Every structure is written in structure tokens, then in C-alpha cells.
């Protein structure tokens, strides 16, 4: 059972909004999947349509380093 | 264009592209770990290089410590050692070898003895005795004391002094006094005035676990005994002893005997696990081209002074083979000699569970073959890395990340931007021009000019194929994809009447030749035959010629390019590492895609050879040098009077290829080209273009995201007020940050990740 990790701190002020649903994104449950591996994570998610956001610094930071680690498995 | 299937992660290895035996024989070619010739000649295995280095630095204490490792009595050994090391000194081949024996003597005289106090040495449980005197007995006692055996020496003499005198009668008074002090300082018990006869031997033999005797005593006690000289052991008598000759012989005999004592004390057969003993032949290679100081420091009769010994020791050129490490940025980056790196990469492919830490290094090699060209034993790192890649691919362990962009680029070249046509007016052609994917991407005008020129000046029709030769798939270790590409090209060549291929790139020429094309020539050969076209000109300033790794081992091409440069009137400057020894620009082997850092270091390595502008005959080299800010020209640009200008980014490279195809279709074959036009405005900030180039995100990827956004309206408003939309394209998710502009979009940032992200319920 994978341990849920907090890769990203969600902006508490609700400045990040869903453009389609016009509501602030909230901390929501998401899953990263790569090379047959899955990781439950918490990311900014639209409470209405479920759109999951991966901000630039997260994509280039933690996500990239986990990708490299999995590629070497 | 489709996608490439990503690998899984739960497969178990089934394939081995390279056997352990083959790997071992490849690894054995690397002589980096071979001992220097002096140490190899020394049966006692003195680390001569470290010894001389310490002496040269004036650190006589450290030098003496190293010498004491092989000599329990340094002044005795150094006074009489026959010094086989000196005869093997490589400097003696071009001048006078280092006078190692005299440096040893000086170190033994001037070196401060390290104090043993302070460290409690626990003694071994087994007791030993050494009977009789002589150099062998003395040195054996010294060796056993070093190994911490409780040891007792039985001798006829009446004191340490007379014992030492009997053992080493050749010592001068000063040395004698020092060694006597050293002997007394050792933890050796003495029993003097012994009557060394058979009765005495029978009397004491039961009191010790291992008995050793001088050669002289053994001969008098057991005249019929035949000692095993390798072991220094008389098996029947259970006595450690043997014949020795000279001071060095005695020291070596004592070393072998001490090891025999070790085995006997452990209750083991003394023949077993002895390792390699005595002097060996070294296969080391030493570059003597830069050796200076070929004359010995004259040695006065009384021996070197401290300063003289330092100077003489400083003449050592510290023999080691680093020919490949000196020339290859990749090996330098990983700071490993190829023998070690090859073994690690081989082991990496054997890992079933756990991390493959060598994936990055195996994908960072440019497969250029420079190491093989500079290695005295033809070590082939490219083969090691390529086989490892193939192994990873065939076992489905190779991630797509390092090579996917390049492979997709190959598909782009051979699908979207592919063109294969006979010259108008011909069904079958005598020739086909194959400029290569990089020429079309970087210098499309040059390709156009070359094609027009060839059709005008050659008889029999010149067809054109714009596409990739398959080298990209071959370099990625993906045989299946490479085969498909070669089959595609074979079909086209057959359709065009099996023409003679005129390649614009030496790597394409090599790839095509190796994969079935019957007659492949370089455009440089054709231009030498036809003469230079109109508009050909030299570079105004003297330039450095960079040889392409695709032309390694191809003297004819290297010579043809030089002849072409000379006919153009170019003045070429000499650079180190040219011809077959030329380094890779960083594009070869897909290094530029798999490891940008190493690729950058490779480019730097190429450029550090000269400050002059560079002329190359591979478009990838031209591009990488220009990107690094160096004035860089492909020789075809000079031949055709074209200038490809500043290097294009990754999206422009694709655009150039597509535009070249479309323009040629319209201009030469009078065909209408399909061109996709966007019905909205798409602008990019400079920062966005730079980010995209750096992150290998294409304009096409951004368009895909924006199309999706226009259809679904899905995006988020970030905290900076900008919109961010995304789309999964192939094996990656692309994110685009943009603002809405009048009638279109201004792209400000873009990023991507390979992980899939989905919402999770519950």
C-alpha cells in the first residue's frame, strides 16, 4: 500500500481557479501513473469538473525526479 | 505520426546481447589498471610511483613508510637490491631511466622512522621460530614480526649485534647502527649461543606451531631435503626454508616464506590462495611524447643528498595510460576509465530488481569511436554502450524518455517531411541525392542549391530523398525501428532504379552502406570530380577543420574534404585530435537528447582545440558549434555560397524540413503541397521559445494543447492571472501558460511531464 505523499502545498487563498467552472481549485485526490507504477497524491483539483492542475515547479521538480527514479528501476 | 509504446516495468530479463566472456575480453583491453613497468618488475611489488612521488615532494617519512611495506630493513635492502625496476623504466628508452635504487637508499637514510607506539598490536596465537642466521632468516623474521606472529630467533651468535653482522656483513657502520636499532626495536625474541644441530632441532621443534630455518641450516640438518622454491617449504620436514640468491632474492624468498607461514598457521595448504607473486609483465601504455628531463641527476659515491634524491625522484613521469580520458569528454565526465565503466554498464544490464544506476552513462556515450582510435588496444566503449542499450530495449527495460524526442523526430523526417522523387523527366535515375535530416533542418537553402547543381551537372537523372537514414534508431539501440527505416529506404531506392546514393552526411553514408545500399558516395567526392560550382568561396579567415565521427576510419572522405577545402582556397589551421582521433560534437549517439550536460561538454571539448572558426562536413557539428557561439560553416555552405545563419531551434528545424519539402515539390515537381494554416493567431514570447527549445517542446505540441482548449474551454486561471491549458500528446502531458490576445493567444510558458495524472475517487 503506497503512502500518500504531499508533493505540493495548495495556495490557501483560492487564487487558482477553474476557467470553465469559475470556482477556486481545492486540495483534491489525484494519482500519478508512470511505467506501471501509481502514486496517490494531493493536487489542486476543480471541485466541479475534476480538472487536475500540475503547476510548473511541481512538474519540473518532484515529478521529474520521480520520473528519473522510476526510469532507472 | 502516432506514438511509441512506453516500456513496462515488471519484465524479467531474457536476453543477453553480450556474454560474460566477451565482456571480460573487452574489459581486458583496457590497460588503465595495469601496474607501471617499474612496479611490475619488482618481485616485492613496491608502489614505485607513490614512493617516488613522496620522495620528490620531500616527504621522506611517507616514502620510507611505503618502502618499509616491502622491506623490514630498508637500509639492508637498498644497499644490495639489484633494482630490476630501473631496467624497465620507460625513460631509459629515450634517455636515462630514473635511478630508483639511489632514491631508495637516500630515503632509507634520511627518512624518519614512524613510531609504532600508541597502536596496540594484538599478537597472533600461533607461535613461530626462525633458526639460524643469514639475509633470508633475518628478513623472514622481520616479515613475521610485521604479521604480528610471536616469534623467536635461535642463532649461534652471542648478541643482536653479531647476529646482524653475520646476516648483513656488507653494511657500512652508519647503516649498521641504524638497522641494529631497528632490529632491537622489533618485537622479536632472541636465543643466542645455540648449538644449531639435529639434537637441538629435535628438542625445540615441538614447541612452535611453525618452524623456519635459514638455507644454510636446512642444508646441514636435512641435506637430502628438496625445498619447493615457490613456497619456500620442505613439505616432508614441515620446515619453511629455501634457497635464495642476493639481497633482493632473500627479500622475495622471505615474502613467499612468510605467506607459507600464514597458510600453515591457519592449517591450510600453503599452495592455496597465494595470489599473484613475484614480478609480472605489464601491458601498460605510456605516452612518452611529452617526457622531458631525460638526464639523471649525477650520483656521488656517498649517495644522493636529500635534495638530489628529490630532484631525481621528480623525473618520474608517473606512467599511466589515460589516452581516452584525455580526449573524451564523456569518460572525463564520469571520471572512470573505460574498463571500469564497461564492467559497471555490463553489470547494470544484469540487474533484475533495483536501480539501474548506469542507464544515464550508457545513454550518454556518443558512440563516436574516438576511444577506439586513441586507445593503444582499440578499446571500444561505443560497442559496450550500444549493446547495453540494445539489451535494455530487447528486454523492455529501456525507458523512452532519453530517446523519444529523437525517435519522433526520425518519424517526422520519414513521414511528414519525407520526400522521394525521381528527377522530372526520368522514371529511373542514375543517382539519388540524400542530404540527411540535419541538412534539411539546418541548411535547407544549401540542400536546394546542391540538388539543383547535381541535376544540372550530372547525366542520367538525379533523384532526391529527404528523410532520415535510420542512424537515430540504430543509436537508440532500437533494431526493429532501424530495420523498418532501412526497409523503407530500400523500397524507395528500388523504385528509383537502384541509383548511386550521393550522401550529404558522412554518418548517413555509413549507415546506408552498412545497411544494404550498394553504391554510396559522398557529395564531396562528386564535387571533386565535377569541379566547384559557381559561387563557391573560401572562408576569409583561417579555419579549423572538424572531422566528423561518421568519417572515422574513412581516410578517403577525410582526404576528399581537405582537398575540397584547399580548392575552395580555405586556409586550415592545425588542431590536436583531428582525422580519426576527432572528438564528437555531442550529437552522435543521441547524447544531445539523452544527456544535455555531457553533450555540452563534448561540444566544448571540440571547440577548445582552436579559437578559429570551424569548418565541418556534418550539419549536426555545424549546428552545435554555432549554438555555442562559434563561427561555424558546413563545407557545402562554402561550396554553394549559402549561409544557413544562426542555428534554428527544435521547432524551426521541423518547420524547415517541411518547408523544404513543400517548396521543392512546388518548384521542381510542380505539385501542390498541403499546408496547414491556423485560423487563429498564435504568438510566442521570446522566453517561451527559449523554454520550449530547452524543454524539447515543439510548436506542434503547443498547437495541440491550444486546439484542445479551443474545443473544450478547459483551463485554469493561475495565481498570476494567466491561463494554463493541457493536453496529453503521446507519452507526455504538455502544459501551456498563455494570455488571451486580440484574436488569438500569446504563449508565455510551457512545460511537460511524462507521468499521467488522473483524479482519484474516494
PDB file of N, CA and C in Angstrom, chain B residues 382-434:
ATOM      1  N   UNK B 382      32.004   2.376 -27.469  1.00  0.00           N
ATOM      2  CA  UNK B 382      30.755   2.527 -28.226  1.00  0.00           C
ATOM      3  C   UNK B 382      30.024   1.190 -28.305  1.00  0.00           C
ATOM      4  N   UNK B 383      30.791   0.129 -28.544  1.00  0.00           N
ATOM      5  CA  UNK B 383      30.169  -1.196 -28.655  1.00  0.00           C
ATOM      6  C   UNK B 383      29.537  -1.601 -27.328  1.00  0.00           C
ATOM      7  N   UNK B 384      30.261  -1.330 -26.245  1.00  0.00           N
ATOM      8  CA  UNK B 384      29.745  -1.667 -24.911  1.00  0.00           C
ATOM      9  C   UNK B 384      28.423  -0.942 -24.666  1.00  0.00           C
ATOM     10  N   UNK B 385      28.405   0.358 -24.951  1.00  0.00           N
ATOM     11  CA  UNK B 385      27.203   1.158 -24.662  1.00  0.00           C
ATOM     12  C   UNK B 385      26.059   0.792 -25.609  1.00  0.00           C
ATOM     13  N   UNK B 386      26.389   0.576 -26.885  1.00  0.00           N
ATOM     14  CA  UNK B 386      25.332   0.259 -27.837  1.00  0.00           C
ATOM     15  C   UNK B 386      24.707  -1.104 -27.520  1.00  0.00           C
ATOM     16  N   UNK B 387      25.543  -2.084 -27.199  1.00  0.00           N
ATOM     17  CA  UNK B 387      25.000  -3.403 -26.856  1.00  0.00           C
ATOM     18  C   UNK B 387      24.158  -3.325 -25.587  1.00  0.00           C
ATOM     19  N   UNK B 388      24.607  -2.506 -24.644  1.00  0.00           N
ATOM     20  CA  UNK B 388      23.831  -2.354 -23.404  1.00  0.00           C
ATOM     21  C   UNK B 388      22.478  -1.727 -23.709  1.00  0.00           C
ATOM     22  N   UNK B 389      22.463  -0.738 -24.614  1.00  0.00           N
ATOM     23  CA  UNK B 389      21.183  -0.115 -24.993  1.00  0.00           C
ATOM     24  C   UNK B 389      20.278  -1.155 -25.660  1.00  0.00           C
ATOM     25  N   UNK B 390      20.871  -1.917 -26.585  1.00  0.00           N
ATOM     26  CA  UNK B 390      20.072  -2.938 -27.284  1.00  0.00           C
ATOM     27  C   UNK B 390      19.519  -3.949 -26.293  1.00  0.00           C
ATOM     28  N   UNK B 391      20.346  -4.286 -25.332  1.00  0.00           N
ATOM     29  CA  UNK B 391      19.910  -5.232 -24.313  1.00  0.00           C
ATOM     30  C   UNK B 391      18.709  -4.693 -23.540  1.00  0.00           C
ATOM     31  N   UNK B 392      18.814  -3.425 -23.171  1.00  0.00           N
ATOM     32  CA  UNK B 392      17.722  -2.786 -22.430  1.00  0.00           C
ATOM     33  C   UNK B 392      16.451  -2.740 -23.277  1.00  0.00           C
ATOM     34  N   UNK B 393      16.618  -2.451 -24.567  1.00  0.00           N
ATOM     35  CA  UNK B 393      15.452  -2.352 -25.451  1.00  0.00           C
ATOM     36  C   UNK B 393      14.817  -3.737 -25.621  1.00  0.00           C
ATOM     37  N   UNK B 394      15.650  -4.735 -25.872  1.00  0.00           N
ATOM     38  CA  UNK B 394      15.089  -6.055 -26.174  1.00  0.00           C
ATOM     39  C   UNK B 394      14.481  -6.701 -24.939  1.00  0.00           C
ATOM     40  N   UNK B 395      14.845  -6.245 -23.762  1.00  0.00           N
ATOM     41  CA  UNK B 395      14.234  -6.800 -22.549  1.00  0.00           C
ATOM     42  C   UNK B 395      13.135  -5.871 -22.029  1.00  0.00           C
ATOM     43  N   UNK B 396      12.817  -4.860 -22.825  1.00  0.00           N
ATOM     44  CA  UNK B 396      11.760  -3.921 -22.455  1.00  0.00           C
ATOM     45  C   UNK B 396      12.069  -3.190 -21.153  1.00  0.00           C
ATOM     46  N   UNK B 397      13.335  -2.926 -20.940  1.00  0.00           N
ATOM     47  CA  UNK B 397      13.731  -2.182 -19.738  1.00  0.00           C
ATOM     48  C   UNK B 397      14.163  -0.757 -20.074  1.00  0.00           C
ATOM     49  N   UNK B 398      14.246  -0.444 -21.361  1.00  0.00           N
ATOM     50  CA  UNK B 398      14.729   0.891 -21.732  1.00  0.00           C
ATOM     51  C   UNK B 398      13.589   1.890 -21.653  1.00  0.00           C
ATOM     52  N   UNK B 399      13.706   2.900 -20.783  1.00  0.00           N
ATOM     53  CA  UNK B 399      12.662   3.926 -20.778  1.00  0.00           C
ATOM     54  C   UNK B 399      12.715   4.734 -22.073  1.00  0.00           C
ATOM     55  N   UNK B 400      11.597   5.291 -22.457  1.00  0.00           N
ATOM     56  CA  UNK B 400      11.567   6.076 -23.698  1.00  0.00           C
ATOM     57  C   UNK B 400      12.154   7.466 -23.524  1.00  0.00           C
ATOM     58  N   UNK B 401      12.115   7.943 -22.276  1.00  0.00           N
ATOM     59  CA  UNK B 401      12.462   9.350 -22.022  1.00  0.00           C
ATOM     60  C   UNK B 401      13.745   9.822 -22.710  1.00  0.00           C
ATOM     61  N   UNK B 402      14.883   9.108 -22.634  1.00  0.00           N
ATOM     62  CA  UNK B 402      16.107   9.679 -23.209  1.00  0.00           C
ATOM     63  C   UNK B 402      16.051   9.847 -24.732  1.00  0.00           C
ATOM     64  N   UNK B 403      15.314   8.978 -25.421  1.00  0.00           N
ATOM     65  CA  UNK B 403      15.404   8.971 -26.880  1.00  0.00           C
ATOM     66  C   UNK B 403      14.102   9.269 -27.609  1.00  0.00           C
ATOM     67  N   UNK B 404      13.010   9.456 -26.873  1.00  0.00           N
ATOM     68  CA  UNK B 404      11.722   9.568 -27.561  1.00  0.00           C
ATOM     69  C   UNK B 404      11.683  10.757 -28.516  1.00  0.00           C
ATOM     70  N   UNK B 405      12.209  11.899 -28.066  1.00  0.00           N
ATOM     71  CA  UNK B 405      12.150  13.077 -28.924  1.00  0.00           C
ATOM     72  C   UNK B 405      12.873  12.809 -30.244  1.00  0.00           C
ATOM     73  N   UNK B 406      14.057  12.204 -30.146  1.00  0.00           N
ATOM     74  CA  UNK B 406      14.844  11.935 -31.349  1.00  0.00           C
ATOM     75  C   UNK B 406      14.122  10.929 -32.255  1.00  0.00           C
ATOM     76  N   UNK B 407      13.537   9.911 -31.645  1.00  0.00           N
ATOM     77  CA  UNK B 407      12.841   8.893 -32.445  1.00  0.00           C
ATOM     78  C   UNK B 407      11.612   9.482 -33.130  1.00  0.00           C
ATOM     79  N   UNK B 408      10.895  10.348 -32.400  1.00  0.00           N
ATOM     80  CA  UNK B 408       9.732  11.004 -33.005  1.00  0.00           C
ATOM     81  C   UNK B 408      10.184  11.934 -34.140  1.00  0.00           C
ATOM     82  N   UNK B 409      11.361  12.516 -33.952  1.00  0.00           N
ATOM     83  CA  UNK B 409      11.918  13.383 -34.984  1.00  0.00           C
ATOM     84  C   UNK B 409      12.240  12.563 -36.242  1.00  0.00           C
ATOM     85  N   UNK B 410      12.726  11.334 -36.011  1.00  0.00           N
ATOM     86  CA  UNK B 410      13.012  10.451 -37.142  1.00  0.00           C
ATOM     87  C   UNK B 410      11.715  10.121 -37.884  1.00  0.00           C
ATOM     88  N   UNK B 411      10.662   9.825 -37.106  1.00  0.00           N
ATOM     89  CA  UNK B 411       9.370   9.543 -37.737  1.00  0.00           C
ATOM     90  C   UNK B 411       8.885  10.757 -38.515  1.00  0.00           C
ATOM     91  N   UNK B 412       9.081  11.936 -37.935  1.00  0.00           N
ATOM     92  CA  UNK B 412       8.673  13.159 -38.620  1.00  0.00           C
ATOM     93  C   UNK B 412       9.407  13.259 -39.965  1.00  0.00           C
ATOM     94  N   UNK B 413      10.738  13.011 -39.918  1.00  0.00           N
ATOM     95  CA  UNK B 413      11.539  13.094 -41.154  1.00  0.00           C
ATOM     96  C   UNK B 413      11.074  12.081 -42.185  1.00  0.00           C
ATOM     97  N   UNK B 414      10.663  10.907 -41.725  1.00  0.00           N
ATOM     98  CA  UNK B 414      10.352   9.837 -42.680  1.00  0.00           C
ATOM     99  C   UNK B 414       8.866   9.659 -42.948  1.00  0.00           C
ATOM    100  N   UNK B 415       8.036  10.522 -42.352  1.00  0.00           N
ATOM    101  CA  UNK B 415       6.608  10.505 -42.685  1.00  0.00           C
ATOM    102  C   UNK B 415       6.203  11.892 -43.192  1.00  0.00           C
ATOM    103  N   UNK B 416       6.056  12.828 -42.257  1.00  0.00           N
ATOM    104  CA  UNK B 416       5.565  14.164 -42.632  1.00  0.00           C
ATOM    105  C   UNK B 416       6.480  14.875 -43.628  1.00  0.00           C
ATOM    106  N   UNK B 417       7.783  14.843 -43.325  1.00  0.00           N
ATOM    107  CA  UNK B 417       8.716  15.623 -44.150  1.00  0.00           C
ATOM    108  C   UNK B 417       9.423  14.755 -45.177  1.00  0.00           C
ATOM    109  N   UNK B 418       8.965  13.520 -45.346  1.00  0.00           N
ATOM    110  CA  UNK B 418       9.642  12.595 -46.267  1.00  0.00           C
ATOM    111  C   UNK B 418       9.312  12.941 -47.718  1.00  0.00           C
ATOM    112  N   UNK B 419      10.329  12.850 -48.529  1.00  0.00           N
ATOM    113  CA  UNK B 419      10.126  13.106 -49.963  1.00  0.00           C
ATOM    114  C   UNK B 419      11.030  12.176 -50.753  1.00  0.00           C
ATOM    115  N   UNK B 420      10.468  11.525 -51.750  1.00  0.00           N
ATOM    116  CA  UNK B 420      11.274  10.650 -52.601  1.00  0.00           C
ATOM    117  C   UNK B 420      10.741  10.786 -54.029  1.00  0.00           C
ATOM    118  N   UNK B 421      11.518  11.403 -54.881  1.00  0.00           N
ATOM    119  CA  UNK B 421      11.074  11.664 -56.254  1.00  0.00           C
ATOM    120  C   UNK B 421      12.229  11.479 -57.233  1.00  0.00           C
ATOM    121  N   UNK B 422      11.929  10.898 -58.428  1.00  0.00           N
ATOM    122  CA  UNK B 422      12.964  10.933 -59.475  1.00  0.00           C
ATOM    123  C   UNK B 422      13.044  12.339 -60.059  1.00  0.00           C
ATOM    124  N   UNK B 423      14.148  12.643 -60.687  1.00  0.00           N
ATOM    125  CA  UNK B 423      14.254  13.961 -61.338  1.00  0.00           C
ATOM    126  C   UNK B 423      13.168  14.062 -62.400  1.00  0.00           C
ATOM    127  N   UNK B 424      12.489  15.202 -62.524  1.00  0.00           N
ATOM    128  CA  UNK B 424      11.459  15.329 -63.559  1.00  0.00           C
ATOM    129  C   UNK B 424      12.029  14.924 -64.922  1.00  0.00           C
ATOM    130  N   UNK B 425      11.250  14.118 -65.657  1.00  0.00           N
ATOM    131  CA  UNK B 425      11.718  13.650 -66.961  1.00  0.00           C
ATOM    132  C   UNK B 425      12.370  12.281 -66.892  1.00  0.00           C
ATOM    133  N   UNK B 426      12.598  11.774 -65.705  1.00  0.00           N
ATOM    134  CA  UNK B 426      13.200  10.446 -65.550  1.00  0.00           C
ATOM    135  C   UNK B 426      12.266   9.554 -64.737  1.00  0.00           C
ATOM    136  N   UNK B 427      12.169   8.288 -65.121  1.00  0.00           N
ATOM    137  CA  UNK B 427      11.425   7.344 -64.279  1.00  0.00           C
ATOM    138  C   UNK B 427      12.377   6.684 -63.313  1.00  0.00           C
ATOM    139  N   UNK B 428      13.525   6.286 -63.882  1.00  0.00           N
ATOM    140  CA  UNK B 428      14.604   5.721 -63.074  1.00  0.00           C
ATOM    141  C   UNK B 428      15.790   6.672 -63.173  1.00  0.00           C
ATOM    142  N   UNK B 429      16.538   6.743 -62.102  1.00  0.00           N
ATOM    143  CA  UNK B 429      17.656   7.697 -62.094  1.00  0.00           C
ATOM    144  C   UNK B 429      18.974   6.979 -61.873  1.00  0.00           C
ATOM    145  N   UNK B 430      20.038   7.591 -62.362  1.00  0.00           N
ATOM    146  CA  UNK B 430      21.363   7.020 -62.140  1.00  0.00           C
ATOM    147  C   UNK B 430      21.834   7.346 -60.717  1.00  0.00           C
ATOM    148  N   UNK B 431      21.402   8.511 -60.220  1.00  0.00           N
ATOM    149  CA  UNK B 431      21.843   8.949 -58.892  1.00  0.00           C
ATOM    150  C   UNK B 431      20.646   9.320 -58.025  1.00  0.00           C
ATOM    151  N   UNK B 432      20.868   9.319 -56.723  1.00  0.00           N
ATOM    152  CA  UNK B 432      19.900   9.932 -55.811  1.00  0.00           C
ATOM    153  C   UNK B 432      20.669  10.744 -54.780  1.00  0.00           C
ATOM    154  N   UNK B 433      20.233  11.966 -54.572  1.00  0.00           N
ATOM    155  CA  UNK B 433      20.868  12.811 -53.556  1.00  0.00           C
ATOM    156  C   UNK B 433      20.156  12.576 -52.234  1.00  0.00           C
ATOM    157  N   UNK B 434      20.936  12.266 -51.186  1.00  0.00           N
ATOM    158  CA  UNK B 434      20.388  12.017 -49.846  1.00  0.00           C
ATOM    159  C   UNK B 434      21.087  12.967 -48.876  1.00  0.00           C
TER     160      UNK B 434
END
